[in-house]
XYZ file of C-alpha atoms in Angstrom:
678
model
C 101.946 -34.853 84.010
C 99.558 -37.556 82.572
C 102.472 -38.886 80.499
C 104.646 -38.917 83.598
C 101.975 -41.006 85.477
C 101.600 -43.361 82.551
C 105.416 -43.932 82.491
C 105.311 -44.731 86.188
C 102.473 -47.206 85.789
C 104.119 -48.843 82.801
C 107.339 -49.219 84.809
C 105.374 -50.685 87.722
C 103.929 -53.342 85.409
C 107.282 -54.147 83.919
C 108.910 -54.625 87.280
C 106.075 -56.723 88.729
C 106.025 -58.830 85.634
C 109.703 -59.436 85.769
C 109.484 -60.348 89.504
C 106.672 -62.787 88.831
C 108.341 -64.234 85.809
C 111.376 -65.230 87.791
C 109.228 -67.650 89.794
C 108.543 -69.596 86.605
C 112.160 -70.507 86.519
C 111.607 -72.877 89.483
C 112.201 -76.129 87.627
C 114.219 -78.984 89.191
C 117.458 -78.400 87.214
C 119.689 -79.134 90.225
C 120.044 -82.284 92.333
C 117.165 -83.275 94.560
C 117.144 -81.985 98.125
C 117.471 -84.703 100.772
C 115.665 -82.702 103.436
C 112.864 -80.159 103.859
C 112.984 -76.766 102.294
C 115.133 -74.278 104.273
C 113.703 -70.717 104.547
C 115.424 -67.790 103.034
C 118.143 -66.431 105.231
C 116.908 -63.399 107.102
C 119.633 -62.303 109.477
C 118.066 -59.957 111.898
C 119.668 -56.521 112.292
C 120.122 -56.952 115.968
C 121.088 -60.016 118.133
C 119.022 -60.294 121.317
C 120.601 -61.942 124.250
C 118.861 -63.891 127.013
C 118.567 -60.899 129.334
C 116.813 -58.922 126.559
C 114.821 -61.532 124.738
C 111.746 -59.343 123.787
C 111.014 -59.750 120.117
C 112.235 -56.562 118.434
C 109.859 -54.255 116.548
C 106.778 -56.032 117.832
C 104.145 -53.955 119.444
C 103.843 -54.774 123.190
C 107.644 -55.193 123.613
C 108.956 -51.689 123.270
C 109.637 -51.146 127.053
C 112.556 -53.596 126.575
C 114.284 -51.550 123.859
C 118.001 -51.111 124.586
C 120.431 -50.690 121.694
C 123.499 -51.300 123.801
C 122.289 -54.652 124.978
C 120.682 -55.723 121.780
C 123.292 -54.710 119.196
C 125.399 -57.653 117.711
C 128.395 -55.366 116.908
C 129.573 -51.764 117.282
C 129.272 -50.797 113.495
C 125.798 -49.222 113.965
C 122.518 -50.302 115.330
C 119.251 -48.491 115.928
C 116.564 -49.945 118.175
C 113.534 -47.620 118.659
C 114.702 -44.248 119.919
C 118.243 -45.477 120.677
C 121.333 -45.582 118.441
C 124.766 -46.913 119.094
C 127.860 -47.656 117.100
C 130.531 -46.150 114.836
C 128.403 -45.762 111.659
C 124.985 -44.624 110.593
C 123.090 -44.414 107.337
C 124.822 -41.237 106.367
C 128.392 -42.194 107.105
C 130.044 -45.632 106.852
C 133.872 -45.835 106.379
C 133.814 -42.361 104.995
C 130.932 -42.855 102.513
C 127.114 -42.640 102.703
C 125.187 -45.929 101.992
C 121.987 -43.925 102.079
C 123.202 -41.645 99.339
C 124.621 -44.565 97.451
C 121.250 -46.221 97.362
C 122.296 -49.170 99.519
C 119.064 -49.426 101.464
C 117.314 -52.657 102.289
C 114.005 -53.532 103.968
C 114.106 -56.916 105.480
C 117.092 -57.639 103.127
C 115.447 -56.467 99.915
C 116.500 -53.603 97.658
C 114.548 -50.348 98.411
C 115.360 -47.170 96.634
C 114.187 -44.657 99.259
C 113.321 -41.126 98.367
C 112.481 -40.789 102.052
C 113.547 -43.213 104.684
C 111.012 -45.621 106.297
C 109.301 -44.220 109.303
C 109.813 -45.661 112.792
C 106.258 -46.948 112.509
C 107.319 -49.027 109.451
C 110.667 -50.160 110.796
C 111.642 -50.272 114.431
C 115.254 -51.373 114.020
C 118.134 -50.615 111.686
C 121.586 -52.343 111.265
C 124.658 -51.175 109.295
C 126.020 -54.249 107.498
C 129.770 -54.180 106.938
C 132.649 -56.537 107.546
C 131.436 -60.102 108.877
C 127.851 -58.777 109.169
C 127.609 -58.567 105.434
C 128.539 -62.217 105.059
C 125.631 -64.242 103.347
C 124.178 -61.068 101.801
C 123.097 -61.418 98.129
C 125.145 -58.869 96.344
C 126.667 -56.739 99.254
C 127.576 -53.059 98.640
C 130.945 -51.516 98.722
C 129.728 -48.544 100.822
C 127.830 -50.832 103.196
C 124.259 -51.652 103.588
C 121.530 -49.934 105.729
C 119.115 -52.736 106.634
C 115.763 -51.799 108.092
C 113.795 -54.395 109.866
C 110.068 -54.442 109.056
C 107.577 -54.131 111.899
C 105.670 -57.373 111.206
C 102.388 -57.369 113.080
C 102.149 -60.121 115.810
C 99.473 -62.831 116.134
C 98.368 -61.529 119.530
C 96.504 -58.304 120.456
C 99.216 -56.002 121.853
C 100.240 -52.435 121.892
C 103.040 -49.904 122.925
C 102.932 -46.180 123.529
C 105.675 -43.725 124.032
C 105.404 -40.026 125.304
C 108.539 -37.937 125.364
C 109.577 -34.439 126.105
C 112.913 -32.378 126.150
C 113.816 -29.208 128.130
C 113.704 -27.271 124.868
C 109.974 -27.732 124.705
C 109.847 -30.697 122.358
C 106.866 -33.058 122.743
C 106.341 -36.364 120.881
C 103.966 -39.290 121.131
C 104.094 -42.734 119.459
C 101.796 -45.668 119.382
C 102.098 -49.100 117.862
C 99.378 -51.687 117.792
C 99.048 -55.341 116.642
C 95.444 -56.394 115.776
C 94.962 -60.035 114.815
C 91.892 -60.166 112.444
C 91.932 -63.908 111.880
C 94.402 -66.634 112.784
C 96.194 -66.050 109.459
C 95.951 -62.157 109.094
C 97.019 -59.451 111.444
C 97.230 -55.640 111.035
C 99.805 -53.319 112.608
C 98.726 -49.709 113.179
C 101.053 -46.997 114.115
C 101.079 -43.305 114.567
C 103.444 -40.402 115.580
C 102.845 -36.853 116.537
C 105.950 -34.726 117.202
C 106.505 -30.993 117.825
C 110.298 -30.704 117.563
C 112.182 -27.823 119.117
C 115.894 -28.114 118.130
C 119.128 -26.887 119.441
C 119.406 -24.216 116.772
C 115.984 -22.856 117.546
C 114.413 -24.828 114.693
C 110.713 -25.745 114.775
C 109.482 -28.876 113.103
C 105.970 -30.320 113.396
C 105.206 -33.660 111.899
C 102.343 -36.282 111.881
C 102.893 -39.908 110.766
C 100.714 -42.914 110.416
C 101.284 -46.334 109.062
C 99.402 -49.639 108.365
C 101.413 -52.906 108.175
C 99.917 -56.156 107.220
C 100.802 -59.884 107.815
C 98.865 -62.360 105.897
C 99.542 -66.175 105.624
C 97.039 -67.497 103.077
C 98.863 -70.884 103.254
C 101.594 -72.389 105.428
C 104.110 -71.763 102.617
C 103.185 -68.210 101.608
C 103.511 -64.986 103.596
C 102.468 -61.493 102.320
C 103.341 -58.313 104.218
C 101.944 -55.192 102.642
C 102.463 -51.705 104.193
C 101.799 -48.071 103.615
C 102.997 -45.044 105.598
C 102.203 -41.287 105.366
C 104.092 -38.403 106.914
C 102.725 -34.846 106.838
C 104.974 -31.917 107.734
C 102.925 -28.725 107.909
C 105.829 -26.639 109.172
C 109.571 -27.214 109.246
C 112.098 -24.327 109.672
C 114.754 -24.077 107.016
C 117.975 -24.427 109.097
C 120.564 -21.805 108.391
C 123.771 -22.913 106.632
C 126.752 -20.760 107.460
C 129.401 -20.319 104.698
C 132.600 -18.274 105.810
C 134.035 -15.655 103.568
C 137.542 -17.106 103.692
C 139.550 -20.176 104.888
C 138.360 -20.068 108.470
C 135.572 -21.367 110.686
C 132.512 -19.257 111.435
C 132.429 -17.425 114.706
C 130.550 -18.981 117.561
C 126.996 -19.546 116.273
C 123.733 -18.589 118.106
C 122.160 -21.398 120.119
C 118.401 -21.847 120.555
C 117.879 -18.776 118.409
C 115.539 -18.726 115.269
C 117.128 -16.188 112.943
C 115.344 -17.272 109.740
C 112.092 -15.324 108.733
C 108.880 -17.040 109.422
C 108.181 -17.570 105.731
C 111.398 -19.547 105.205
C 109.985 -23.038 105.935
C 109.318 -26.335 104.342
C 106.069 -28.377 104.190
C 105.597 -31.653 102.439
C 103.875 -35.109 102.209
C 105.899 -38.262 102.177
C 104.543 -41.628 101.299
C 106.158 -45.086 101.423
C 104.292 -48.243 100.486
C 105.012 -51.728 99.273
C 104.564 -55.534 99.520
C 107.095 -58.187 100.832
C 106.372 -61.754 99.680
C 108.025 -64.953 101.062
C 107.047 -68.187 99.309
C 108.368 -71.764 100.122
C 107.525 -73.123 96.654
C 108.696 -76.667 97.279
C 111.351 -78.506 99.176
C 114.622 -76.611 98.455
C 112.920 -73.853 96.398
C 112.274 -70.483 97.869
C 110.957 -67.164 96.339
C 111.267 -63.746 98.089
C 110.094 -60.544 96.556
C 109.658 -56.922 97.511
C 108.064 -54.078 95.454
C 108.221 -50.586 96.969
C 107.236 -47.038 96.125
C 108.672 -43.989 97.732
C 107.780 -40.437 97.112
C 107.676 -36.834 98.543
C 105.785 -33.863 97.335
C 107.477 -30.683 98.675
C 104.930 -27.921 98.495
C 107.339 -25.312 99.899
C 111.033 -25.872 100.082
C 114.344 -24.023 99.898
C 117.473 -23.080 101.685
C 118.597 -20.290 104.120
C 122.326 -19.570 103.419
C 124.330 -17.148 105.455
C 127.221 -16.536 102.958
C 130.520 -14.719 103.431
C 130.357 -15.013 107.123
C 133.071 -12.834 108.719
C 134.722 -12.992 112.128
C 132.711 -9.987 113.206
C 129.594 -12.266 113.140
C 127.974 -10.652 110.029
C 126.968 -12.487 106.857
C 124.952 -12.071 103.712
C 121.467 -13.588 104.175
C 120.247 -15.465 101.051
C 116.827 -17.140 101.061
C 116.246 -19.666 98.248
C 112.676 -20.581 97.598
C 111.625 -23.436 95.352
C 108.539 -24.079 93.395
C 106.769 -27.346 94.125
C 109.182 -30.290 94.034
C 108.302 -33.837 93.438
C 110.571 -36.972 93.950
C 109.366 -40.528 93.408
C 110.951 -44.023 92.885
C 109.563 -47.347 92.155
C 111.972 -50.132 93.126
C 112.074 -53.773 94.035
C 113.829 -57.049 94.142
C 113.030 -60.748 93.399
C 115.003 -63.779 94.377
C 114.615 -67.361 93.430
C 116.638 -69.611 95.708
C 117.624 -73.294 95.344
C 119.072 -74.912 98.467
C 120.916 -78.319 98.446
C 121.748 -80.096 101.729
C 124.900 -82.283 101.571
C 125.626 -83.566 105.074
C 127.553 -80.821 106.946
C 127.553 -78.682 103.747
C 124.830 -76.458 102.470
C 124.769 -75.031 98.903
C 122.489 -72.245 97.906
C 122.072 -70.685 94.417
C 120.157 -67.449 94.125
C 118.872 -65.890 90.920
C 118.321 -62.224 91.604
C 116.620 -59.347 89.734
C 116.254 -55.842 91.065
C 115.614 -52.472 89.670
C 114.340 -48.925 90.122
C 112.635 -46.280 88.160
C 112.902 -42.780 89.633
C 111.829 -39.249 88.727
C 112.874 -35.934 90.259
C 111.268 -32.577 89.349
C 113.628 -29.831 90.683
C 115.195 -26.434 89.978
C 113.438 -23.232 89.174
C 114.209 -21.642 92.503
C 114.162 -17.977 93.279
C 116.931 -16.224 95.383
C 116.181 -13.333 97.713
C 119.248 -11.485 98.938
C 118.392 -9.734 102.331
C 121.712 -8.130 102.608
C 124.526 -8.327 105.327
C 123.379 -8.649 108.852
C 124.460 -9.804 112.183
C 124.022 -13.567 112.574
C 122.540 -13.256 115.956
C 119.560 -11.086 114.805
C 116.348 -12.667 113.710
C 115.247 -11.574 110.307
C 111.687 -10.073 110.413
C 111.369 -8.899 106.823
C 107.994 -9.756 105.355
C 107.738 -12.284 102.603
C 107.890 -10.989 98.973
C 104.524 -10.709 97.344
C 105.546 -13.057 94.624
C 108.467 -15.373 94.004
C 110.044 -15.278 90.535
C 110.294 -19.077 89.773
C 112.017 -20.258 86.661
C 111.621 -23.362 84.542
C 112.158 -26.630 86.256
C 114.256 -29.641 85.221
C 113.193 -33.403 85.041
C 115.573 -36.119 86.044
C 114.710 -39.706 85.068
C 116.768 -42.699 86.248
C 116.196 -46.253 85.366
C 118.518 -48.918 86.602
C 118.276 -52.672 86.891
C 120.463 -55.525 87.955
C 120.312 -59.284 87.381
C 122.706 -61.818 88.542
C 123.460 -65.188 90.152
C 124.979 -65.813 93.652
C 126.291 -68.971 95.274
C 126.398 -69.254 98.996
C 128.140 -72.214 100.525
C 128.421 -73.238 104.164
C 130.449 -76.065 105.694
C 129.725 -76.612 109.350
C 132.900 -76.145 111.408
C 134.920 -75.022 108.433
C 133.463 -71.738 107.049
C 131.301 -70.149 104.419
C 131.641 -68.390 101.109
C 129.549 -66.146 98.907
C 130.307 -65.424 95.266
C 128.197 -63.488 92.890
C 128.071 -61.962 89.467
C 125.626 -59.444 88.211
C 125.040 -57.219 85.138
C 123.614 -53.746 85.600
C 122.374 -51.015 83.256
C 122.116 -47.431 84.331
C 120.087 -44.960 82.218
C 119.705 -41.366 83.085
C 117.897 -38.478 81.314
C 118.025 -34.917 82.583
C 117.003 -31.528 81.263
C 114.575 -28.691 81.352
C 110.872 -29.476 80.647
C 110.040 -29.215 76.910
C 113.748 -29.354 75.932
C 115.881 -32.392 74.696
C 117.432 -33.943 77.738
C 121.014 -34.945 78.229
C 121.447 -38.737 78.311
C 123.771 -41.028 80.290
C 123.761 -44.807 79.663
C 126.186 -47.101 81.522
C 126.482 -50.978 81.303
C 128.718 -52.706 83.778
C 129.456 -56.324 85.050
C 129.807 -56.436 88.882
C 131.039 -59.224 91.073
C 131.740 -59.992 94.672
C 133.401 -62.624 96.837
C 133.034 -62.966 100.565
C 134.497 -65.750 102.680
C 134.907 -66.654 106.357
C 137.003 -69.487 107.713
C 136.730 -70.944 111.278
C 140.244 -71.299 112.983
C 138.595 -72.484 116.221
C 134.936 -72.581 117.248
C 135.358 -69.050 118.746
C 137.762 -67.509 116.095
C 137.088 -66.931 112.493
C 138.865 -64.983 109.711
C 136.883 -63.084 107.057
C 137.534 -61.203 103.867
C 135.754 -59.781 100.866
C 136.165 -58.110 97.443
C 133.122 -56.210 96.162
C 132.414 -53.963 93.156
C 129.424 -51.743 92.700
C 127.840 -49.006 90.664
C 126.386 -46.829 93.291
C 124.464 -43.592 93.462
C 126.305 -40.448 94.252
C 123.271 -38.501 95.624
C 122.416 -34.878 94.786
C 124.290 -31.693 94.697
C 124.099 -29.961 98.221
C 122.152 -26.814 98.866
C 125.239 -24.586 98.857
C 126.201 -25.652 95.251
C 125.466 -23.806 92.077
C 123.825 -26.943 90.711
C 121.841 -27.535 93.875
C 119.531 -30.642 93.917
C 120.968 -31.991 90.741
C 121.049 -35.690 90.703
C 124.581 -36.975 90.137
C 125.632 -39.915 87.927
C 126.123 -43.424 89.342
C 129.712 -44.137 90.073
C 131.924 -47.320 90.148
C 133.053 -48.286 93.573
C 135.382 -51.052 94.829
C 135.868 -52.418 98.443
C 138.390 -54.807 99.777
C 138.451 -55.812 103.499
C 139.661 -58.569 105.906
C 139.778 -59.269 109.494
C 138.791 -61.553 112.344
C 135.816 -62.266 114.584
C 136.736 -63.599 118.016
C 133.998 -64.756 120.384
C 135.787 -63.855 123.759
C 132.937 -65.284 125.779
C 129.354 -66.591 124.943
C 128.142 -63.017 125.234
C 131.087 -60.863 124.234
C 132.543 -60.558 120.707
C 135.499 -58.716 119.155
C 135.798 -57.798 115.566
C 138.901 -56.212 114.087
C 139.547 -55.556 110.447
C 141.137 -53.535 107.636
C 139.493 -52.132 104.556
C 140.085 -50.054 101.440
C 137.343 -48.364 99.364
C 137.895 -46.436 96.127
C 135.450 -44.272 94.414
C 135.209 -40.944 92.247
C 135.394 -37.968 94.627
C 132.567 -35.447 94.396
C 133.044 -31.983 95.949
C 132.681 -28.360 95.230
C 135.112 -26.884 92.619
C 136.427 -23.335 92.787
C 133.260 -22.111 91.137
C 130.982 -23.913 93.660
C 129.867 -26.476 91.121
C 129.494 -29.886 92.903
C 131.134 -32.342 90.545
C 133.721 -35.140 90.235
C 137.151 -34.031 91.259
C 139.683 -36.819 91.506
C 139.527 -40.252 93.090
C 138.826 -40.960 96.789
C 140.626 -43.808 98.437
C 139.630 -44.574 102.100
C 141.894 -46.993 103.897
C 141.134 -47.747 107.469
C 141.212 -50.035 110.541
C 138.037 -50.743 112.394
C 137.303 -52.525 115.651
C 134.122 -53.516 117.486
C 133.714 -54.858 120.963
C 130.167 -55.736 121.783
C 128.164 -57.773 124.380
C 128.063 -58.509 128.112
C 131.326 -57.923 130.114
C 129.480 -59.114 133.157
C 125.965 -60.118 133.958
C 125.317 -56.477 134.806
C 127.487 -54.577 132.467
C 126.945 -54.305 128.621
C 129.407 -52.574 126.292
C 129.316 -51.392 122.694
C 132.756 -49.963 121.703
C 133.717 -49.032 118.173
C 137.071 -47.593 117.014
C 137.994 -46.223 113.546
C 141.342 -45.174 112.169
C 140.848 -43.743 108.686
C 143.165 -42.499 105.943
C 140.877 -40.598 103.526
C 143.054 -39.639 100.517
C 142.120 -37.821 97.361
C 144.233 -38.595 94.319
C 144.369 -37.701 90.636
C 144.755 -34.726 88.345
C 142.502 -32.501 90.428
C 144.940 -32.611 93.245
C 147.910 -32.171 90.998
C 146.404 -29.011 89.469
C 145.631 -27.739 92.924
C 141.771 -27.816 92.594
C 141.396 -29.894 95.783
C 143.782 -30.977 98.519
C 144.868 -34.554 99.271
C 142.520 -34.975 102.186
C 138.805 -35.632 101.582
C 136.030 -33.368 102.904
C 134.343 -35.099 105.928
C 137.619 -36.952 106.445
C 137.988 -37.810 110.172
C 141.170 -39.706 110.841
C 140.151 -41.187 114.294
C 136.835 -41.970 115.844
C 135.848 -43.659 119.041
C 132.200 -44.433 119.933
C 131.672 -46.123 123.317
C 128.387 -46.934 125.035
C 127.949 -48.750 128.324
C 124.795 -49.903 130.143
C 124.943 -51.048 133.790
C 122.261 -52.720 135.782
C 123.442 -52.638 139.434
C 122.295 -55.755 141.331
C 121.467 -53.684 144.361
C 118.962 -51.518 142.447
C 116.442 -53.839 140.759
C 114.539 -52.290 138.039
C 117.168 -49.577 137.266
C 119.956 -49.276 134.795
C 122.424 -46.456 134.034
C 124.203 -45.683 130.774
C 127.118 -43.674 129.479
C 128.013 -42.796 125.976
C 131.286 -41.283 124.981
C 132.133 -39.822 121.448
C 135.557 -38.838 120.224
C 136.348 -37.336 116.794
C 139.695 -36.136 115.687
C 139.720 -32.966 113.464
C 137.347 -33.132 110.440
C 138.437 -31.844 107.192
C 135.978 -29.104 106.130
C 137.208 -27.526 102.897
C 138.307 -29.006 99.613
C 141.676 -27.050 99.738
C 142.400 -28.613 103.160
C 142.798 -25.181 104.829
C 139.858 -25.511 107.218
C 139.183 -28.217 109.854
C 136.552 -28.668 112.630
C 138.570 -29.121 115.859
C 138.682 -32.414 117.866
C 135.372 -33.030 119.588
C 134.563 -35.079 122.731
C 131.021 -35.479 123.743
C 129.476 -37.374 126.819
C 125.850 -38.484 127.183
C 124.610 -39.698 130.572
C 121.259 -41.463 131.317
C 119.230 -44.102 133.014
C 116.156 -46.240 132.898
C 113.595 -47.376 135.354
C 111.599 -50.489 134.670
C 108.253 -50.931 136.511
C 104.638 -51.988 136.190
C 101.607 -49.904 135.703
C 98.859 -52.391 136.543
C 99.673 -55.465 134.449
C 101.519 -53.427 131.877
C 105.312 -53.232 131.603
C 106.720 -49.689 131.537
C 110.068 -47.979 131.225
C 110.949 -44.429 132.106
C 114.027 -43.113 130.264
C 115.946 -40.011 131.207
C 119.100 -38.774 129.454
C 121.342 -35.728 129.290
C 122.961 -35.355 125.887
C 126.163 -33.354 125.459
C 126.623 -33.277 129.214
C 129.380 -30.774 129.339
C 127.581 -28.438 126.773
C 130.438 -28.403 124.265
C 130.435 -25.762 121.602
C 131.203 -26.613 117.964
C 130.012 -27.084 114.387
C 128.341 -29.795 112.272
C 129.723 -29.953 108.636
C 126.909 -29.954 106.104
C 129.165 -29.949 102.977
C 132.363 -28.423 101.825
C 132.759 -25.017 103.624
C 129.170 -25.234 104.903
C 128.450 -25.411 108.620
C 125.559 -25.735 111.112
C 125.469 -25.447 114.833
C 126.440 -28.324 117.082
C 123.631 -28.570 119.514
C 124.219 -27.808 123.211
C 123.137 -29.799 126.243
C 119.754 -31.363 125.936
C 117.710 -33.124 128.652
C 115.153 -35.653 127.490
C 112.748 -37.935 129.034
C 110.166 -40.415 127.686
C 107.794 -43.014 129.135
C 107.118 -46.264 127.229
C 104.222 -48.559 128.153
C 103.387 -51.996 126.651
C 99.875 -53.176 126.938
């Protein structure tokens, strides 16, 4: 363990040294700038309109949170407790940017073992299509960009208290505390007692401290640390049918797993974001982050070989203590040159990560075949028979150069080239590990051209070497970290500003990547190539002064190709493939009811491929959510009461966890929360 800690400390020193060394490259090698330095581009994840101009993520402004009105497109936006759009961190164009390692915090590379808490980041945007323009080294699978909760310069706070009719209770607080005129602290905390649609119980406590320090007018430092403690989290049952069919209707609001089948852990994220305007035309931006989780108790609850008679074999998998950690960061040195209506920017970039996973060694307890509606009350074994664990080390770094050019009234272009090295060692403790080493040159070109002041065409070609995540809980090689995979994306489309407050985006895309799924022996591995072709559309903004819309449509052709298909190991359609999706959200503020708004969400999914052999599908699903808000004052404080009914018509169904593995689609849920700014 001491050697492991020493390795992490050495890696931290190397990363920080490399980041600081890059600032030494700031010599005037390019033409002199004719104007003052321009700040590093920081495209916010949401675009706030005049009606909703509260600064997002700031304490004291949360009563104005409204994702429908504040989203700039329909490709995925989270604001506080609200989410809208086609995509999320787990699924973008048929791929997972979270699993691929395409996470950013304020635009900087962050290899997240666990995602930033809501107290660290209050807004998220999925960057694909035109929203990825201007990004330094965009990613083929899309980018999940978290917006940092930067403490404000005035004393302010927000609190939220919420409940559901299932018995869930949660409370949140965010505070901005100015210490001096140049230094502010942000304090946040969350207490939640979750009661979920499948009967699951999850108790969690979070706290965070964010800083905002400007030692000079040209330098900003934003440190943060967050800690989340979960003393009890039920292990959710995963249902695996015996044959090529869906499980029978699953029990709702019923805890069937034994009390001793639970998780508890501590999760820590921390880091420092630095912005430095070195000189006119020279900017330096850096982020160094650490993300880790220590799972004291962990495991899976598998209900295998489920039959139509609602019986299945109950398998409890218990893990010894697991530990995952990653040190990551990015440094950018930018040179901006102004040339009349044209702006040229050159960005030298270095980013990397050093990650460790301690996993495996689990014990499997077979409790026999039982009815899936009956709770298991068997006592816990006196001892678990844990085996040797494995260590998985991953070290990856990127370095490259990007050019960003903008010509007012004409368009913009981004072109970049980078070199990456991926090194992986995996094996049992005290044994010689297996080694993987990959070197690759990656490049990207993004461009947009203005046809008229309201109409622009865009296109991109992007290559990447992305993470493929870990093997799922129902695989023989469960929790094994998979190798990095080459991925390529091509897309093109148009962005049309229909009015000052309403925009339409329509485009086509193709993404190719190795296909990972379960083989006939339940080993999660590469089987063929996955090619996702699709058409996507976004309509977002204000239809009238009272009505806001966020409408996303996806038509997808997820095809698996290669020898694995020809040999019959997998079918030609990818698991998780959904050919048609519609996500529509509307928010209406009736002029005759001042202080009230009403919202409607509609979600449509065509059948979802559930098995590698293409013999099982989850049927078409249509869900409706209905809700409303009331804005009012409590003394001098702004307040907002939110009430919503999710899955209004109480639709039955399944959620796909992985190939041939299912969980319950939650039923109707009524929620309410009160937000107060002070």
